[in-house]
XYZ file of N, CA and C in Angstrom:
510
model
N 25.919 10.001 -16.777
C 25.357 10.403 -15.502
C 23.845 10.233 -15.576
N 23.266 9.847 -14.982
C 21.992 9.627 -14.146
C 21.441 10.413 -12.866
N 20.384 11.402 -13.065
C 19.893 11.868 -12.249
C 18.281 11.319 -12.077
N 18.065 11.231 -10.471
C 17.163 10.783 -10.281
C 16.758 11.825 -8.918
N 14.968 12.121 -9.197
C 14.494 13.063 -8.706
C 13.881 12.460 -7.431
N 13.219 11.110 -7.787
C 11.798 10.863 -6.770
C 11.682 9.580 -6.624
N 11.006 9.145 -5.842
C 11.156 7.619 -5.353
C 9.725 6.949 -6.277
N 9.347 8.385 -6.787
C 8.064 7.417 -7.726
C 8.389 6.863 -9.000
N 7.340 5.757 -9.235
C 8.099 5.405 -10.644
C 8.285 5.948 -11.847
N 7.561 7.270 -11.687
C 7.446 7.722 -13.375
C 9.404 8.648 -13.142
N 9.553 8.553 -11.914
C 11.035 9.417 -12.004
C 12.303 8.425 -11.494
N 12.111 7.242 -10.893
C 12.781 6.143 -10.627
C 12.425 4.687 -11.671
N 12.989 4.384 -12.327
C 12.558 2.835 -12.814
C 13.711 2.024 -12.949
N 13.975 1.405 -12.080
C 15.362 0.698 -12.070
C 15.315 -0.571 -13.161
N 14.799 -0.958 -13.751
C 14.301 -1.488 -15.251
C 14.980 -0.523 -16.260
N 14.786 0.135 -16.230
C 15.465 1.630 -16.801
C 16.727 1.790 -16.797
N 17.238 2.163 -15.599
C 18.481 2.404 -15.137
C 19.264 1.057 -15.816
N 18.851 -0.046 -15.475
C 19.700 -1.238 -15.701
C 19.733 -1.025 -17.588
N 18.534 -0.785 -18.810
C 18.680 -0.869 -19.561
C 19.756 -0.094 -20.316
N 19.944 1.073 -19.498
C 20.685 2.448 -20.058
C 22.308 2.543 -19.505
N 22.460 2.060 -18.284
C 23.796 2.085 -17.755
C 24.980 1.213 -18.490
N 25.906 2.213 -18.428
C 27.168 1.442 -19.116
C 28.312 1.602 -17.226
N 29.447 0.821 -17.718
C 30.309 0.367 -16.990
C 30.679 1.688 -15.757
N 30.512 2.620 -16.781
C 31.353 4.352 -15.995
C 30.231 4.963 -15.573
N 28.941 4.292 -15.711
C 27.653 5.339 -15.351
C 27.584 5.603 -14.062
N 27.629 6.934 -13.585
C 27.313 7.851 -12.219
C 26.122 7.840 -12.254
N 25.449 7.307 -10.826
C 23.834 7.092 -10.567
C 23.883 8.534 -9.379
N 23.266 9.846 -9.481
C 22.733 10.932 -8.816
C 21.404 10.685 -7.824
N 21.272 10.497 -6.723
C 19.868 10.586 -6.616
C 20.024 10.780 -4.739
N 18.652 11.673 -4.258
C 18.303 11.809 -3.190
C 18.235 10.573 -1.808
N 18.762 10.794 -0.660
C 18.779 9.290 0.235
C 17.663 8.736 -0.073
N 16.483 8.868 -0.255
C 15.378 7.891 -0.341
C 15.173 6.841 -1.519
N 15.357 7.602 -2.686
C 16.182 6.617 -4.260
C 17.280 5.560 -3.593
N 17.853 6.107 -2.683
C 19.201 5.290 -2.823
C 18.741 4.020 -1.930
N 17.658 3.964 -1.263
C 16.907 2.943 -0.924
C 16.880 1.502 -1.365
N 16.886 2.127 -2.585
C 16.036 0.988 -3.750
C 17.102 0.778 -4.674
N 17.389 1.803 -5.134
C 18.568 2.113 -6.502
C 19.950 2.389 -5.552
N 20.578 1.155 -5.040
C 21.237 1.062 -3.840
C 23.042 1.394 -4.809
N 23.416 1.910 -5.761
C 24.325 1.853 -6.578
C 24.516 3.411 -6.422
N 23.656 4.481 -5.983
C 23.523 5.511 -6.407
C 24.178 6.252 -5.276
N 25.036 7.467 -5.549
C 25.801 8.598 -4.574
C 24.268 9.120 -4.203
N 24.700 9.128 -3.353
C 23.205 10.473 -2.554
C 23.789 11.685 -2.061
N 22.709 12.670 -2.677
C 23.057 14.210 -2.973
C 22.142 14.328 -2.421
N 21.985 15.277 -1.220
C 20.934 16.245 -0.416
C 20.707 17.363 -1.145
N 19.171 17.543 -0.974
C 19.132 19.251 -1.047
C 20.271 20.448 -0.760
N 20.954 20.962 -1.297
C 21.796 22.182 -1.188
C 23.569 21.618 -1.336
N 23.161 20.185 -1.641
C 25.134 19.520 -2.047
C 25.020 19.961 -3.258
N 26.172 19.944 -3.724
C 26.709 19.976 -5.011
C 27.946 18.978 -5.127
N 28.438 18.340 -6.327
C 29.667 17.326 -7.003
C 29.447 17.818 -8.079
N 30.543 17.331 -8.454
C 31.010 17.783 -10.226
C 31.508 16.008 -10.826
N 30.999 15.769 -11.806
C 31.070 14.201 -12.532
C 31.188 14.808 -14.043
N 32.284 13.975 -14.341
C 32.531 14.420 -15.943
C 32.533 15.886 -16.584
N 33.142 16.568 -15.637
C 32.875 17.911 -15.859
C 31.961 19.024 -15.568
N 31.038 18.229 -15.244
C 29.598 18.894 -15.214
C 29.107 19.220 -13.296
N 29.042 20.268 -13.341
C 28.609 20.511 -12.008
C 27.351 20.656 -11.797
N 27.008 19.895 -10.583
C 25.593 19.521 -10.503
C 25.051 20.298 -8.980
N 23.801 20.545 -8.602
C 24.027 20.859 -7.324
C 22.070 20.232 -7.301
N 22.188 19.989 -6.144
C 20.330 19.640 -5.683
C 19.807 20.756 -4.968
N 18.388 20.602 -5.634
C 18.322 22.050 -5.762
C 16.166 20.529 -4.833
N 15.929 21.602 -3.925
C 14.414 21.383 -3.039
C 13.226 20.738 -4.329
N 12.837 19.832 -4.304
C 11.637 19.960 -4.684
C 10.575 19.091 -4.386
N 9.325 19.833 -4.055
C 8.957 19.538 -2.734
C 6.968 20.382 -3.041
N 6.622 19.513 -2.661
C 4.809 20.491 -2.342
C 4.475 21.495 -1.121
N 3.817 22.522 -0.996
C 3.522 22.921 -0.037
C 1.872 22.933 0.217
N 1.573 22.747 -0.545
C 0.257 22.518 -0.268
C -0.859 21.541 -1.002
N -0.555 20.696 -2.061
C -0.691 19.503 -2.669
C -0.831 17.950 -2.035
N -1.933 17.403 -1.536
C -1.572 16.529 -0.998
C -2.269 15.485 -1.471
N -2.341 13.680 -1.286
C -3.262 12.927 -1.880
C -4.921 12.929 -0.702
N -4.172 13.884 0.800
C -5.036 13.730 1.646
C -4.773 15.014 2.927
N -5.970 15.679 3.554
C -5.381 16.777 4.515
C -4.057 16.347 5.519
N -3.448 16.737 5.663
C -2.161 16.891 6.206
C -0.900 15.799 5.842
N -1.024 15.513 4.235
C -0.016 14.759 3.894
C -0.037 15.352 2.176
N 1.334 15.566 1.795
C 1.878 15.812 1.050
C 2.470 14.958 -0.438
N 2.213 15.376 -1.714
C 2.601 14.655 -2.750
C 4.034 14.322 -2.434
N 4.820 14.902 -2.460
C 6.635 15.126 -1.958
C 6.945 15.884 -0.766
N 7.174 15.306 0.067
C 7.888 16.149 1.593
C 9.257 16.810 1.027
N 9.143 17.950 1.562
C 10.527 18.865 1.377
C 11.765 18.031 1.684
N 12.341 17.996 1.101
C 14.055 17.206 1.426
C 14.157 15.819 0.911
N 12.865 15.222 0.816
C 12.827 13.888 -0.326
C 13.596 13.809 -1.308
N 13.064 14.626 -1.563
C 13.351 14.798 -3.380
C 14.549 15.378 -3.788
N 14.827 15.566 -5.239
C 15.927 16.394 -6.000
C 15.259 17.201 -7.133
N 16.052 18.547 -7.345
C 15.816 18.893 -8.342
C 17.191 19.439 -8.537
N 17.557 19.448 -10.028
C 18.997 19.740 -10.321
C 19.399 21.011 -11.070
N 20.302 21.622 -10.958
C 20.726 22.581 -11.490
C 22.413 21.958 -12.169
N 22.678 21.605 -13.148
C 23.697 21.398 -13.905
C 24.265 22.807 -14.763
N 25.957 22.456 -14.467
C 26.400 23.538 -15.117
C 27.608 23.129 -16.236
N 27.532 23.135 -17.497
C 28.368 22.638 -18.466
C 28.467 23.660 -19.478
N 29.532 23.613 -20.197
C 29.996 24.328 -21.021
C 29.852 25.688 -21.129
N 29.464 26.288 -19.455
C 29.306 27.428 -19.393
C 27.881 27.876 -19.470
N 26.926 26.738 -19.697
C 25.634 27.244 -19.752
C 25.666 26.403 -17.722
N 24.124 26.912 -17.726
C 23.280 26.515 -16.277
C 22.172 26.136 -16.681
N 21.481 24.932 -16.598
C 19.917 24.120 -16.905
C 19.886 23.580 -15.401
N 18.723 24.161 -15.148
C 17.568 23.464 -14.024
C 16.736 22.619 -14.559
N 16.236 21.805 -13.970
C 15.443 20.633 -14.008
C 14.653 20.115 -12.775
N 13.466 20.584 -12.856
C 12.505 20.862 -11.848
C 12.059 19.578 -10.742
N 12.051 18.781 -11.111
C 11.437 17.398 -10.585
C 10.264 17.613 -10.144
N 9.451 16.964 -9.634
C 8.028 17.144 -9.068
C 7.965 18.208 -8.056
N 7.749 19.583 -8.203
C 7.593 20.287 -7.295
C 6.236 21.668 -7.518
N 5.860 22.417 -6.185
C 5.033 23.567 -6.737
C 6.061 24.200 -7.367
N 5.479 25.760 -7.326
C 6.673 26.894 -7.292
C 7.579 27.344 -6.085
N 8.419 26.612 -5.198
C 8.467 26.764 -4.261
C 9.624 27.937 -4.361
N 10.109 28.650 -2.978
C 11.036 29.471 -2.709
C 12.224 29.002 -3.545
N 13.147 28.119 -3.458
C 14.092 27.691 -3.803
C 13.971 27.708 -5.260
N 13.156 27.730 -6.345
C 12.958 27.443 -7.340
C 12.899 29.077 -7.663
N 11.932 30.130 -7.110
C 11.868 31.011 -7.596
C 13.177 31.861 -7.266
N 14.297 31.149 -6.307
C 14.981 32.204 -5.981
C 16.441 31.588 -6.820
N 16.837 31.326 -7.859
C 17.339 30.321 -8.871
C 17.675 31.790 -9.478
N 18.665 31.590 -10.234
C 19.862 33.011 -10.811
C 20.944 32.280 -12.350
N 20.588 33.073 -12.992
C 21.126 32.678 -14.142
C 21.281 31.373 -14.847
N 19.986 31.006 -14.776
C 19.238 29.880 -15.901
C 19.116 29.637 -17.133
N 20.196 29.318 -17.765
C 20.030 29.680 -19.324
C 18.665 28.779 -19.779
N 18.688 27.116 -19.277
C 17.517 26.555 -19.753
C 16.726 25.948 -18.822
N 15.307 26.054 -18.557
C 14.659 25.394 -17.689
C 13.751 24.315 -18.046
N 13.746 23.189 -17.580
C 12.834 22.048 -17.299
C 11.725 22.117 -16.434
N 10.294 22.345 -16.469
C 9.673 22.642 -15.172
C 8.605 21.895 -15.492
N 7.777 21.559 -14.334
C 6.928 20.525 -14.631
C 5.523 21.111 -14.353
N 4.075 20.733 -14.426
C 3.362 21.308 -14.278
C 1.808 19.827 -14.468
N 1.508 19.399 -13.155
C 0.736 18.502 -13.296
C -0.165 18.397 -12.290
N -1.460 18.914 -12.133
C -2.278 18.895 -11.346
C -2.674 17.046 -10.964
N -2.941 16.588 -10.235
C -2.700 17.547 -8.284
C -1.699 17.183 -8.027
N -0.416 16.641 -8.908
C 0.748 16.165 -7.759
C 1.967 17.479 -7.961
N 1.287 18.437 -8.769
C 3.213 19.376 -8.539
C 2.188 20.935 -8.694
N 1.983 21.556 -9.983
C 0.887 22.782 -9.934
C 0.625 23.193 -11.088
N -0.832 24.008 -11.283
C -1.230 23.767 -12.578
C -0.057 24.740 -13.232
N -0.545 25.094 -14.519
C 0.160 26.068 -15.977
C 0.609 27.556 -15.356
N -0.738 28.266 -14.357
C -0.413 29.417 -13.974
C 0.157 29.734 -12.983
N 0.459 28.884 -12.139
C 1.319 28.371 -11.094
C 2.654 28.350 -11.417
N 2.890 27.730 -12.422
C 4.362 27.641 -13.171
C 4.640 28.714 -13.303
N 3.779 29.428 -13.943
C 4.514 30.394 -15.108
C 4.511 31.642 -13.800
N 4.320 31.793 -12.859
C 4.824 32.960 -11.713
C 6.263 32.367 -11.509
N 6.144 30.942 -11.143
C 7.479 30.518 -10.530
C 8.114 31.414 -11.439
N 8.439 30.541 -12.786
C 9.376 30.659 -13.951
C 9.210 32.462 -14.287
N 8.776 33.035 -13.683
C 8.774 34.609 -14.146
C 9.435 34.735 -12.565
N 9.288 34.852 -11.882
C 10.437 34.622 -10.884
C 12.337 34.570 -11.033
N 12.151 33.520 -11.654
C 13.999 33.184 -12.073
C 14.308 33.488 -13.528
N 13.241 33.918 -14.185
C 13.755 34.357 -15.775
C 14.644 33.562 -16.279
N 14.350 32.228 -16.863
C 15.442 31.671 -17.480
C 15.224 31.890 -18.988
N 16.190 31.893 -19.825
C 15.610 32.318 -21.053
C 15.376 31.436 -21.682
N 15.464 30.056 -21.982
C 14.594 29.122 -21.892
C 13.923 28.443 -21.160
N 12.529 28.037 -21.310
C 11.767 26.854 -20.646
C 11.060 26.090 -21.468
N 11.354 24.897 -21.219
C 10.644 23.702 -21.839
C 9.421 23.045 -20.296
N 8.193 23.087 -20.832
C 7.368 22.781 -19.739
C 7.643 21.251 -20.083
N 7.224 19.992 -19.103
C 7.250 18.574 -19.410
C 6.614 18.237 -17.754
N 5.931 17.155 -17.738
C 5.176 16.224 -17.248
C 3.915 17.346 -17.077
N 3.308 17.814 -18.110
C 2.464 18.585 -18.179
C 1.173 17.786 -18.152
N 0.746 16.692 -18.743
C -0.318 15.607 -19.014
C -1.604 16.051 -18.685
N -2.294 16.259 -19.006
C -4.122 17.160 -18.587
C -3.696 18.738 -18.556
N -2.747 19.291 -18.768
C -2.605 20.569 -18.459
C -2.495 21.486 -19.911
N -3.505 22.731 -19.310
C -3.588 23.453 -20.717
C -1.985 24.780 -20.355
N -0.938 24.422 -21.966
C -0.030 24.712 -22.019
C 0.108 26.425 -22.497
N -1.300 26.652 -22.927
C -1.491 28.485 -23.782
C -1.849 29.015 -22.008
N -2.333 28.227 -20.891
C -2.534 29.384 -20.094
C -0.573 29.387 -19.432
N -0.168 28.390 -19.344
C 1.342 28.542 -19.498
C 2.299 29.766 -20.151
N 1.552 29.511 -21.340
C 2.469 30.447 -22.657
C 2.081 31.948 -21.766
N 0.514 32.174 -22.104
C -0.468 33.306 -21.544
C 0.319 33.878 -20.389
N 0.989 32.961 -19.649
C 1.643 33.953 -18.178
C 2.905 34.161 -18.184
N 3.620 33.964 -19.339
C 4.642 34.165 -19.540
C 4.403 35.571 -21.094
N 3.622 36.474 -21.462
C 3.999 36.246 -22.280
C 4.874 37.816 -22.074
N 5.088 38.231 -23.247
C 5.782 39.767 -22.739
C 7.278 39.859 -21.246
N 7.605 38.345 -21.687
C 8.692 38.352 -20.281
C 9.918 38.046 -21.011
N 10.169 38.066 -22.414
C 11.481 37.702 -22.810
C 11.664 36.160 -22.632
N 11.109 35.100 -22.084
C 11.313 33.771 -22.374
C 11.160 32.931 -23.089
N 11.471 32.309 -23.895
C 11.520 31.555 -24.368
C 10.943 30.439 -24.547
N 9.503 30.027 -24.868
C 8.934 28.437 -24.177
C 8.878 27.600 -25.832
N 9.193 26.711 -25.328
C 9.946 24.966 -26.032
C 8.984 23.899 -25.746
N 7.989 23.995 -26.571
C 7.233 22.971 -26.359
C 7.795 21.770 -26.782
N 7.384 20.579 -26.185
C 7.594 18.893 -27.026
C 6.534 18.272 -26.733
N 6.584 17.333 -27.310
C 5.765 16.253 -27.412
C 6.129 15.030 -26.586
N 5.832 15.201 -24.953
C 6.676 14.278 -24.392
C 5.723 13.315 -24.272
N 4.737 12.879 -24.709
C 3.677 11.762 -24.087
C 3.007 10.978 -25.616
């Protein structure tokens, strides 16, 4: 399975897709992906399917106040995907380019979270870490963090019981 968040390239690369896909591969992605990456089921904000076991549902992600210019937006609400997968009895979210928006903070039994944190296109470290103290997942791994300081991250989480998973994604 293949999930795809955003019509930009660092979250779409159909170069990619073609290198990684085998015969049975399920392509996930929002109507605007399916544009381009014309192979792919399109999942709206608030669908859910189940593929190989695994139940998936699209979950908003979206800017509210982030834009490259006044009255235009990094990601318009409903563009995008962000996923909530449920397997083997656990639940992992996976943020895609978004602020902290409603939908994100209002998220319920998260065993692991993916959240992103990248000034100016999604929100900085302390931004995150309200969201993610919001839905208490007991893990979070921050990623597409790039210029962002990760201790004021840690710093707003700390004393909350979570769990943070750094990597080395860059």
């Amino acid at each position: 399975v293949i999930l795809i968040t955003d019509i930009h390239s660092d979250h779409m690369d159909p170069k990619a897709i073609a290198a990684i896909r085998k015969s049975n591969t399920q392509i996930l992605a929002p109507a605007a992906v399916a544009k381009t990456v014309t192979e792919a089921k399109v999942l709206v904000n608030g669908e859910t399917t189940e593929l190989f076991g695994v139940h998936i549902g699209a979950i908003p992600m979206y800017n509210v106040q982030r834009g490259p210019r006044p009255g235009q937006l990094f990601h318009d609400k409903g563009r995008g995907n962000g996923y909530v997968l449920t397997v083997g009895g656990k639940r992992l979210y996976f943020s895609g380019d978004t602020e902290g928006v409603a939908e994100m903070r209002n998220l319920k039994n998260i065993d692991v979270a993916f959240v992103c944190m990248n000034l100016p296109y999604t929100m900085p470290p302390d931004e995150a870490a309200v969201a993610v103290k919001a839905f208490k997942p007991k893990v979070v791994y921050p990623y597409h963090y790039r210029g962002s300081d990760l201790k004021v991250f840690a710093a707003g989480l700390e004393g909350q019981g979570i769990e943070i998973r750094e990597r080395k994604w860059y």
